[in-house]
Each structure stands twice: as C-alpha cells, then as structure tokens.
mmCIF file of C-alpha atoms and ligand atoms in Angstrom:
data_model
loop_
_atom_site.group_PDB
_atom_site.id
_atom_site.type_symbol
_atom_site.label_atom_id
_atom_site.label_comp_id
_atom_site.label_asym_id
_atom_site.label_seq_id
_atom_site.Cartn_x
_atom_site.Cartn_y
_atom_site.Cartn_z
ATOM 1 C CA UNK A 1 0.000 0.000 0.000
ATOM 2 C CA UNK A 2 1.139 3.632 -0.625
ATOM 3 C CA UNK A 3 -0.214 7.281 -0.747
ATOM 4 C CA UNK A 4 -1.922 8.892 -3.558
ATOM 5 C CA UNK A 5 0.331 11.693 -4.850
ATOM 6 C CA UNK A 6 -0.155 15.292 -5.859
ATOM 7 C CA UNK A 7 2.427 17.347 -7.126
ATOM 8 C CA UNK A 8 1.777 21.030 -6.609
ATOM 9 C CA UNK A 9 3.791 23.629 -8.370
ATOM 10 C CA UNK A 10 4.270 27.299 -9.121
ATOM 11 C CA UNK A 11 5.453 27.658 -12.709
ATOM 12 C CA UNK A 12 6.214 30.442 -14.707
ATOM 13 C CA UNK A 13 5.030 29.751 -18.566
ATOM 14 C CA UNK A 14 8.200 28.354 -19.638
ATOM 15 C CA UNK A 15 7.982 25.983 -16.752
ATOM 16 C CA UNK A 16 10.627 27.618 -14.286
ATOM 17 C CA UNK A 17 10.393 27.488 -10.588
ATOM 18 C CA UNK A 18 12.671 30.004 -9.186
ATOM 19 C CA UNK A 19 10.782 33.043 -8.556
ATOM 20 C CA UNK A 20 13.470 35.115 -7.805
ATOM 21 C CA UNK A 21 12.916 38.069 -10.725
ATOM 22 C CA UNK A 22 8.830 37.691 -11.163
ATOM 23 C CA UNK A 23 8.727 40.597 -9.322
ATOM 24 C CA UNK A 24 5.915 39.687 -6.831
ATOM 25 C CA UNK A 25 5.261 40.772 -3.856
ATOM 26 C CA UNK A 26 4.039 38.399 -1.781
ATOM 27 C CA UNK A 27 4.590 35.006 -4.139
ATOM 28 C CA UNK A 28 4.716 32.904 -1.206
ATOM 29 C CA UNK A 29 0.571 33.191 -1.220
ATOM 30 C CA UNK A 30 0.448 31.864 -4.569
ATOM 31 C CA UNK A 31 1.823 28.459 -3.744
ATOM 32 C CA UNK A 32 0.539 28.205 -0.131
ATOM 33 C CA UNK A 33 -3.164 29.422 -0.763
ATOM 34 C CA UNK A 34 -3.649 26.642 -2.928
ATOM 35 C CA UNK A 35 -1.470 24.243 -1.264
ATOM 36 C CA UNK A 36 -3.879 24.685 1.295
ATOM 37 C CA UNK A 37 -6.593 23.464 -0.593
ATOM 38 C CA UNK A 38 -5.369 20.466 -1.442
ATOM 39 C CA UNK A 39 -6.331 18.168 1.774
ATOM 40 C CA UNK A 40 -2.769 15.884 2.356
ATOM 41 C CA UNK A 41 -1.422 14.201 5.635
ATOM 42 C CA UNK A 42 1.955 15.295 4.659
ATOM 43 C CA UNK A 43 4.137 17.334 2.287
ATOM 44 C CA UNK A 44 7.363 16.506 0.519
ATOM 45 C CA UNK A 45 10.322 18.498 -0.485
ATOM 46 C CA UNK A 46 13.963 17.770 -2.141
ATOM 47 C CA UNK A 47 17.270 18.442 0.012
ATOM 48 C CA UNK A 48 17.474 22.133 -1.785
ATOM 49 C CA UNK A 49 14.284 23.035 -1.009
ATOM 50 C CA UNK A 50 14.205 21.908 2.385
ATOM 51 C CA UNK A 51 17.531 23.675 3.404
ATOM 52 C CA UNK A 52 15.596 26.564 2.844
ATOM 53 C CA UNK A 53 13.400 25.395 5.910
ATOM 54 C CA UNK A 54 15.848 23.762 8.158
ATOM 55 C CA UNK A 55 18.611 25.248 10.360
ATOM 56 C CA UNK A 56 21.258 27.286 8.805
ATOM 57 C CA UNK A 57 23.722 25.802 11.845
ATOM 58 C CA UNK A 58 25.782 23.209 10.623
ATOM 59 C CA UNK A 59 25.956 20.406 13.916
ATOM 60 C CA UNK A 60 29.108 18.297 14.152
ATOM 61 C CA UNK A 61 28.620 14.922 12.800
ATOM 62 C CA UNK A 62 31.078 12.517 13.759
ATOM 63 C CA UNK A 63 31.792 9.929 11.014
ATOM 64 C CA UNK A 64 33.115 7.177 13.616
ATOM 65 C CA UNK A 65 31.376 4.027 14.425
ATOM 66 C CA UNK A 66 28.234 4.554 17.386
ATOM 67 C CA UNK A 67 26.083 2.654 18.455
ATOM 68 C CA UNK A 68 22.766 3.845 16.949
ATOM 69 C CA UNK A 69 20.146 1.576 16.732
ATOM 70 C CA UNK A 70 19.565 -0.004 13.396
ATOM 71 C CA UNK A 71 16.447 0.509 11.245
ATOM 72 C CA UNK A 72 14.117 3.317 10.563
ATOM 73 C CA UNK A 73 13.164 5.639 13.610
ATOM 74 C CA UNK A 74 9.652 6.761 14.132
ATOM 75 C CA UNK A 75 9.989 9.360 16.847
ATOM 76 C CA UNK A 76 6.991 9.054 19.553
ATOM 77 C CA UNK A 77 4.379 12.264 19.467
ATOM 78 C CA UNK A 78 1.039 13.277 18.304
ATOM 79 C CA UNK A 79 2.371 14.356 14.941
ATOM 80 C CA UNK A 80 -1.132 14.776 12.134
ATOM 81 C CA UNK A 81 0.885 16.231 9.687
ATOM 82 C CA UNK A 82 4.348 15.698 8.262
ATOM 83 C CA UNK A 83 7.091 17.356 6.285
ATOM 84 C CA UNK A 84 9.046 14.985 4.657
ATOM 85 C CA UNK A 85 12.399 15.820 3.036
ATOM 86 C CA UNK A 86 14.406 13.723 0.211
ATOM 87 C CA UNK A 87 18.105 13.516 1.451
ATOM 88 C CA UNK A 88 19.978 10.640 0.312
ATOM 89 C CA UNK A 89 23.311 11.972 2.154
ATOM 90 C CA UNK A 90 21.921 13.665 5.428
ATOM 91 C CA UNK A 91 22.702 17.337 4.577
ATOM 92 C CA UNK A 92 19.592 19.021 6.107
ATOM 93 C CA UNK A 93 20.293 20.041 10.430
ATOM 94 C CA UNK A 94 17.673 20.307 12.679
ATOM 95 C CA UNK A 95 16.897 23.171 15.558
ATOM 96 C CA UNK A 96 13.532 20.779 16.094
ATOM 97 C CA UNK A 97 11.719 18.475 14.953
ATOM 98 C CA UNK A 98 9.207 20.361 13.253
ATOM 99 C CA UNK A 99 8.557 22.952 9.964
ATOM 100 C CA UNK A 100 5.666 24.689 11.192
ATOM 101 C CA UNK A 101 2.763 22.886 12.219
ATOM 102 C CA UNK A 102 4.185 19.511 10.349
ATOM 103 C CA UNK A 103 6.527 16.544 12.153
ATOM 104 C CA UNK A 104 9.970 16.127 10.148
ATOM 105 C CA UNK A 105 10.540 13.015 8.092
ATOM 106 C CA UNK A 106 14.325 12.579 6.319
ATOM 107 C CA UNK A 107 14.302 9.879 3.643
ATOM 108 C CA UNK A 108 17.889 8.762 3.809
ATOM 109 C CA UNK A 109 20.117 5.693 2.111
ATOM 110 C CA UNK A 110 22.265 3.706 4.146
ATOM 111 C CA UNK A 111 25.428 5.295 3.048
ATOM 112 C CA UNK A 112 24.604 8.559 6.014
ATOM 113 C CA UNK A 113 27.313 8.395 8.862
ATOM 114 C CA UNK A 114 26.301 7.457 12.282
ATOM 115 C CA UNK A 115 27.030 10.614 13.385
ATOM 116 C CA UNK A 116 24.244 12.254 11.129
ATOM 117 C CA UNK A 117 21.433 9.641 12.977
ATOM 118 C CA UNK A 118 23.128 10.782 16.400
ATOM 119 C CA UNK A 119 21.855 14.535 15.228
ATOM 120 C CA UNK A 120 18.330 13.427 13.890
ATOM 121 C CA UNK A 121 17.889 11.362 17.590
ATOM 122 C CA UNK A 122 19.143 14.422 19.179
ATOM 123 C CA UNK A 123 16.404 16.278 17.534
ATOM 124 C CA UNK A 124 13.713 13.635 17.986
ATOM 125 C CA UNK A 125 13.549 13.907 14.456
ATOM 126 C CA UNK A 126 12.093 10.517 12.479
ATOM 127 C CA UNK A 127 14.305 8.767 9.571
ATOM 128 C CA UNK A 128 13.681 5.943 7.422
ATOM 129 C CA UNK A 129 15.993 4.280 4.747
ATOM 130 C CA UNK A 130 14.939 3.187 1.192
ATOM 131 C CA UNK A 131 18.355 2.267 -0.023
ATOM 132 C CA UNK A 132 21.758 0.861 0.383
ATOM 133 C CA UNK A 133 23.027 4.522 -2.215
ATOM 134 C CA UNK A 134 20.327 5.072 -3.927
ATOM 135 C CA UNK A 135 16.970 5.784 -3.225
ATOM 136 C CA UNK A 136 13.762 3.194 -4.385
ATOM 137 C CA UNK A 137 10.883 5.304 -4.333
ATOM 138 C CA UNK A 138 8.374 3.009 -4.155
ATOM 139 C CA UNK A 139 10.083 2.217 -1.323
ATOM 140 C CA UNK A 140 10.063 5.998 0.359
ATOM 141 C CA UNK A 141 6.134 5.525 -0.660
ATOM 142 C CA UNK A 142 5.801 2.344 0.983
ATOM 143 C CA UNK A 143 7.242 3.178 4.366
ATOM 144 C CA UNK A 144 5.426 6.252 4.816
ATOM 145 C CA UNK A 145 2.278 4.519 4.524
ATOM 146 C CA UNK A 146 3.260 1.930 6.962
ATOM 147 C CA UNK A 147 5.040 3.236 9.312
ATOM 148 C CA UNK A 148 3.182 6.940 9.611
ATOM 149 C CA UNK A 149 0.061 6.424 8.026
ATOM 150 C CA UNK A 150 -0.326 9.194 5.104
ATOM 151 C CA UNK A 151 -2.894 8.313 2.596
ATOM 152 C CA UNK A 152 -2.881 11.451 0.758
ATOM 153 C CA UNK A 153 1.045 12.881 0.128
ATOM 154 C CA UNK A 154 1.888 16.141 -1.677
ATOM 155 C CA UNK A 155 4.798 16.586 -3.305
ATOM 156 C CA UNK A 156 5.866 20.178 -3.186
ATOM 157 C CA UNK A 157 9.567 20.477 -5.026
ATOM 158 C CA UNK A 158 11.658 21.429 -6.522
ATOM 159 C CA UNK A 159 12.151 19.897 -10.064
ATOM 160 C CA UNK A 160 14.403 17.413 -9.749
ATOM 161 C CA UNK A 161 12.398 15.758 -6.601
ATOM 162 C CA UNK A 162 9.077 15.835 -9.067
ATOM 163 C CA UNK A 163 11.613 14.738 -12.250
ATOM 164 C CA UNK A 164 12.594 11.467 -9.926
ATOM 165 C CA UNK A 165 8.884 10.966 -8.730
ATOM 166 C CA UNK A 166 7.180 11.242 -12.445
ATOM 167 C CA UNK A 167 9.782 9.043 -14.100
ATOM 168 C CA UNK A 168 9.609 6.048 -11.304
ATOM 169 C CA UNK A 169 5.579 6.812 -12.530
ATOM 170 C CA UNK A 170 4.721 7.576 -9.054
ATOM 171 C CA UNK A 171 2.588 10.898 -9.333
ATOM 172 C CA UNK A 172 -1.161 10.109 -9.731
ATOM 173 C CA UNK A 173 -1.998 13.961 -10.015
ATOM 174 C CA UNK A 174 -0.246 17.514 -10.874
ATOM 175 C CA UNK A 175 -1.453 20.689 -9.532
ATOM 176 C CA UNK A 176 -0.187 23.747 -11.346
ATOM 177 C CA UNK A 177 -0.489 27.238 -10.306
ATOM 178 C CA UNK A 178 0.391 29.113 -13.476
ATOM 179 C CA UNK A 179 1.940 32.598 -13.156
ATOM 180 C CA UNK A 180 1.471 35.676 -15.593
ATOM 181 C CA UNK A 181 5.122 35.287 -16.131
ATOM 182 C CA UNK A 182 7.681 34.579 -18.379
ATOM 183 C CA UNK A 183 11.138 34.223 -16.937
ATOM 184 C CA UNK A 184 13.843 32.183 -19.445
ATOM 185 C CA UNK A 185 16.552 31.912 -17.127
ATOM 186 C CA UNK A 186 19.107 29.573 -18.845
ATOM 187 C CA UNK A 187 19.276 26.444 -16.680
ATOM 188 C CA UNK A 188 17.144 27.103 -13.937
ATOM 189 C CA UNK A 189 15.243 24.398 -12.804
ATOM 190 C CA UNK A 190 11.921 23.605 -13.880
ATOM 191 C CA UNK A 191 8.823 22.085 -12.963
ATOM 192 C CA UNK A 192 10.012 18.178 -13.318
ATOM 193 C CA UNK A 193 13.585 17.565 -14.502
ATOM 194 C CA UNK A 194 13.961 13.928 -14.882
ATOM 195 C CA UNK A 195 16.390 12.890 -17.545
ATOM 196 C CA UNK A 196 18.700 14.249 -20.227
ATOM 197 C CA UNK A 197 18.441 13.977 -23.654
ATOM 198 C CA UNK A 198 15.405 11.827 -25.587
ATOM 199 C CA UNK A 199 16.189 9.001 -26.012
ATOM 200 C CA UNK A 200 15.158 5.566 -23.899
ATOM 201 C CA UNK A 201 11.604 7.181 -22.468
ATOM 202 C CA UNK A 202 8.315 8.621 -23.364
ATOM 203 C CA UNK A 203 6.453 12.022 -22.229
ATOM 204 C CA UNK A 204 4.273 11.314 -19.453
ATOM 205 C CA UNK A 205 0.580 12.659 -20.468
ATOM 206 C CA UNK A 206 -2.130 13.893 -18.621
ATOM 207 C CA UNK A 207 -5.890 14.856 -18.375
ATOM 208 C CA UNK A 208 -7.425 17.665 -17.933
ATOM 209 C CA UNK A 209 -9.154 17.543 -13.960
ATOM 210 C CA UNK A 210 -10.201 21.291 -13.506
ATOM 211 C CA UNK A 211 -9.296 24.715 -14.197
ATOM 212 C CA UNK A 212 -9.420 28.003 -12.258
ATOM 213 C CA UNK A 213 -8.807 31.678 -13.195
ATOM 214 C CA UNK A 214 -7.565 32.781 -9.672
ATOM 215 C CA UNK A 215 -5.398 36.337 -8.582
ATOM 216 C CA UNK A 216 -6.525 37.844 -11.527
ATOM 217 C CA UNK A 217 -4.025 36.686 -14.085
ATOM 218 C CA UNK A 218 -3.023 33.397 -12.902
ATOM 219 C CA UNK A 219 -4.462 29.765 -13.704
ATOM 220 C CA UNK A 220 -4.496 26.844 -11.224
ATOM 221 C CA UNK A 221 -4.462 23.981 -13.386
ATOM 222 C CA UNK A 222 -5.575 20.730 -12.476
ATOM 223 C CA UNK A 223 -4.442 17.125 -14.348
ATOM 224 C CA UNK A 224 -4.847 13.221 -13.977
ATOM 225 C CA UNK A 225 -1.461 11.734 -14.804
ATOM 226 C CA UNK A 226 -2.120 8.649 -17.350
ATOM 227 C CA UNK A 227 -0.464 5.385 -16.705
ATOM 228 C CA UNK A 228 0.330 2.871 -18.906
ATOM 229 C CA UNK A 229 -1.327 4.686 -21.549
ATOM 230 C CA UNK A 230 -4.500 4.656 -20.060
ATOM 231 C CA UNK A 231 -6.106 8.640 -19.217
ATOM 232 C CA UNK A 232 -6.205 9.495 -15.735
ATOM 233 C CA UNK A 233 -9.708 9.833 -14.127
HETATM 234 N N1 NAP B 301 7.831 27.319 -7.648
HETATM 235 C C1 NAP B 301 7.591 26.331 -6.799
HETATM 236 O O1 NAP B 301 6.436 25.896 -6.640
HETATM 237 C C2 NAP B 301 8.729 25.723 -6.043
HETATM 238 C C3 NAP B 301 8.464 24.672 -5.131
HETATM 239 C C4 NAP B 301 9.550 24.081 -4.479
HETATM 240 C C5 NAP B 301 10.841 24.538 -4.716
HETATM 241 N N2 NAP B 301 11.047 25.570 -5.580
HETATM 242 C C6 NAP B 301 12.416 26.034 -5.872
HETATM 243 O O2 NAP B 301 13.102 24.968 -6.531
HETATM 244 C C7 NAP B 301 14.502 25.107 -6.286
HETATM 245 C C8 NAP B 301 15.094 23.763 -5.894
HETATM 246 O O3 NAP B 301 14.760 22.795 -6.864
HETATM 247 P P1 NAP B 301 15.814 21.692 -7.316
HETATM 248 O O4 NAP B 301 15.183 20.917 -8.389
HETATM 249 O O5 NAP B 301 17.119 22.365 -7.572
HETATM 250 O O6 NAP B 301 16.052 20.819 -5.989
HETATM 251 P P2 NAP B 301 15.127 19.822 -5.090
HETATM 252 O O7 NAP B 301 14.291 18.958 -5.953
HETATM 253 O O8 NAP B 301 14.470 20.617 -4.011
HETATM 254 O O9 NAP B 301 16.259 18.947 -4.378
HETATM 255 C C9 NAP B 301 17.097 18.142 -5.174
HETATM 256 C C10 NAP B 301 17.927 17.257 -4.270
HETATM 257 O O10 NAP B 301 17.076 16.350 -3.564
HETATM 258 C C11 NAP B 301 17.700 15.070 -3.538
HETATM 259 N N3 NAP B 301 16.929 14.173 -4.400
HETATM 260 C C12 NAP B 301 15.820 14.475 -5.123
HETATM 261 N N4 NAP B 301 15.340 13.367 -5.747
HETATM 262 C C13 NAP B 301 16.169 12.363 -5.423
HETATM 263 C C14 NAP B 301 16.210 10.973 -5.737
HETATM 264 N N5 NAP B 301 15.298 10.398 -6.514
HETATM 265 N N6 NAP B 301 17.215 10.242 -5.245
HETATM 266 C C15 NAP B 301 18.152 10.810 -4.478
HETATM 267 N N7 NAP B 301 18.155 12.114 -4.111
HETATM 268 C C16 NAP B 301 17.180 12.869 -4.581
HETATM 269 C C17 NAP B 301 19.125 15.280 -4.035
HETATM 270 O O11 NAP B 301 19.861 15.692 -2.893
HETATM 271 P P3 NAP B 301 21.491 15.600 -2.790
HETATM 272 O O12 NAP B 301 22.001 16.663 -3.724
HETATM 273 O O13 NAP B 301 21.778 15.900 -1.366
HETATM 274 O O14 NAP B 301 21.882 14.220 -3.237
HETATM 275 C C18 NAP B 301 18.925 16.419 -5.030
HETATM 276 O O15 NAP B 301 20.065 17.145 -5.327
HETATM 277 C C19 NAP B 301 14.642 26.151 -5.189
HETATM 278 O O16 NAP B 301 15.047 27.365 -5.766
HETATM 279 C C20 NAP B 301 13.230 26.289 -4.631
HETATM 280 O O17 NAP B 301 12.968 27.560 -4.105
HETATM 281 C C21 NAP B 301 10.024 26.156 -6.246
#
C-alpha cells in the first residue's frame, strides 16, 4: 500500500520554478493558498528546497562508528501532519523536529554516517531508509504509509524531486499554479527535470481535472497523470 500523490507547483510559462525576478510581492501566497486546498497528511520536499526550511547551523557529525540503533526511527508524538524531506546523504540540520505545524521526516540511504542519525535522535527527528546509495521510491512511498500512516502525500519540489517521482511513474496527479510570467533563465530548474536527452523514455501525459482563473491573471491547473497509456480519471 502507498499514498496517492499530488504534485503542486508554481510555474512560470516556460515551466521555471525560481521566482526570484517575477517581481511579486508576496509570491509565497500563490503556492501556499492553494497548497492549502489540497487536503494531504503530509508534504514533501527535495534536500534544496528543504535547506531553505531547516537550520542554517551546521551540527558536528562525527563519522566514527556509534552505536545507533539499526532501522528506521519513528519518533513518539502526536504528529497529524508531516514534512518529509528527500536527502539521500543527510545534509539538512535540525533546531527541532518540526517545519511549522508539520513533524519532520528525512528519507535517507544507508550510506549517512552514524554521526548524522546521532543529530536526527538528538532532535527527535524521524528517519527511514529506502536504499543501500540510492533511493527506491516506491520504497520511500511504501514506508510512509506503513510506518506513519499518510494516505494522501503532496509533493511540493523542486524539479528534480518531481523529475525522480514522475519518471519512477509515481505521481497520480499535478497541480499547477500558473503565473502571468515569463522568466527564461538559462538552466534554472523547472517544474520536473527527470532525464537528459530523448532518447530511452516517453512524455508522461495527462488529463485535464479542472481549471481556475484565480489572482486575476493566474491559472491553477488541475491534471490526472495517465499510466500505462490509459487517461487518468
Ligand atoms: N515554484 C515552486 O512551486 C517551487 C516549489 C519548491 C521549490 N522551488 C524552488 O526549486 C529550487 C530547488 O529545486 P531543485 O530541483 O534544484 O532541488 P530539489 O528537488 O528541491 O532537491 C534536489 C535534491 O534532492 C535530492 N533528491 C531528489 N530526488 C532524489 C532521488 N530520486 N534520489 C536521491 N536524491 C534525490 C538530491 O539531494 P542531494 O544533492 O543531497 O543528493 C537532489 O540534489 C529552489 O530554488 C526552490 O525555491 C520552487
């Protein structure tokens, strides 16, 4: 068993995700307001994104052998809601275990030092592994239904984390909030970046769910990813 998946998105009309020169004022609203309205037991983010959430200190992490206990740790507390981050190497630190109202969840491979579980104990912050170096994301998927219950996850960013998530065919829906902008920033990241070059893979398609005019100018755009060539509904 494993969540159903929406990834939510502000793009720009080339697809970018950076907002840095749109020029809005308050462009966190854009992305929130409608996050909001998508109902979810947790949100997920890539290690970039999330470094914008978690502490700027940088804890000592001692790369000897301790005794941690092995396994995934689910820390104890009356968490609804989670934030769960995509961090293969254990780069995010933690002042807490929480971002906002939501528990923290690092999604880690086997290759983090002992040291780096040390911190997340520390912090009563929860881990769990889905591979040796790399990640299996049906895995990630897997465990969070098990072992914390979400039913419903959104995935929130940035491009590569959606890129990794669409190609393993794991997002059942995409929720874009489409700004009035253009930006064309050479090699900025964009909405899903999953692969270069053509070859070896196919476009993944979608159907059309719903669409809004909202803020005046901007669209939220709702779609049905189709799997195995069959429409979303
Ligand atoms: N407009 C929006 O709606 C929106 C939403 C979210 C974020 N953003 C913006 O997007 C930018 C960041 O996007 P990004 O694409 O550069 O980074 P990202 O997706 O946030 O994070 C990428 C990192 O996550 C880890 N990762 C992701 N998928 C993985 C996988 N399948 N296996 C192993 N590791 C994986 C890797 O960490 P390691 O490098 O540690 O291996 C990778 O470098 C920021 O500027 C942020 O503000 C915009």
């Amino acid at each position: 068993m494993k969540p159903y998946v929406i990834c939510h998105m502000l793009g720009s009309v080339d697809g970018r995700i950076k907002q840095d020169i749109w020029g809005f004022e308050d462009h966190h609203k854009y992305f929130e307001e409608t996050a909001g309205q998508i109902e979810a037991d947790a949100w997920l983010v890539g290690r970039v994104t999330m470094q914008e959430f978690s502490s700027k200190n940088t804890y000592p992490v001692d790369s000897g052998t301790q005794s941690v206990p092995e396994g995934d740790f689910v820390a104890g507390g009356p968490a609804k809601t989670y934030a769960v981050v995509i961090d293969p190497s254990g780069k995010c630190f933690w002042d807490s275990n929480m971002v906002s109202t939501e528990h923290v969840i690092e999604v880690l491979t086997e290759k983090v030092p002992a040291g780096y579980l040390t911190h997340l104990r520390s912090k009563n912050v929860s881990y769990l592994f889905a591979g040796a170096e790399t990640l299996d994301l049906e895995v990630v998927l897997q465990k969070l239904f098990r072992l914390f219950g979400i039913k419903t996850l959104r995935i929130d960013g940035g491009g590569h984390v959606n890129g990794s998530f669409l190609a393993a065919g794991l997002i059942d829906e995409f929720s874009l909030v489409l700004a009035p902008v253009a930006d064309g920033t050479f090699g900025a990241p964009t909405v899903f970046e999953a692969a270069q070059g053509y070859e070896g893979r196919k476009a993944t398609q979608f159907t059309l769910k719903s669409v809004e005019r909202i803020y005046s100018d901007f669209l939220w755009i709702r779609y049905l990813v189709a799997k195995n060539g069959v429409p979303g509904r």
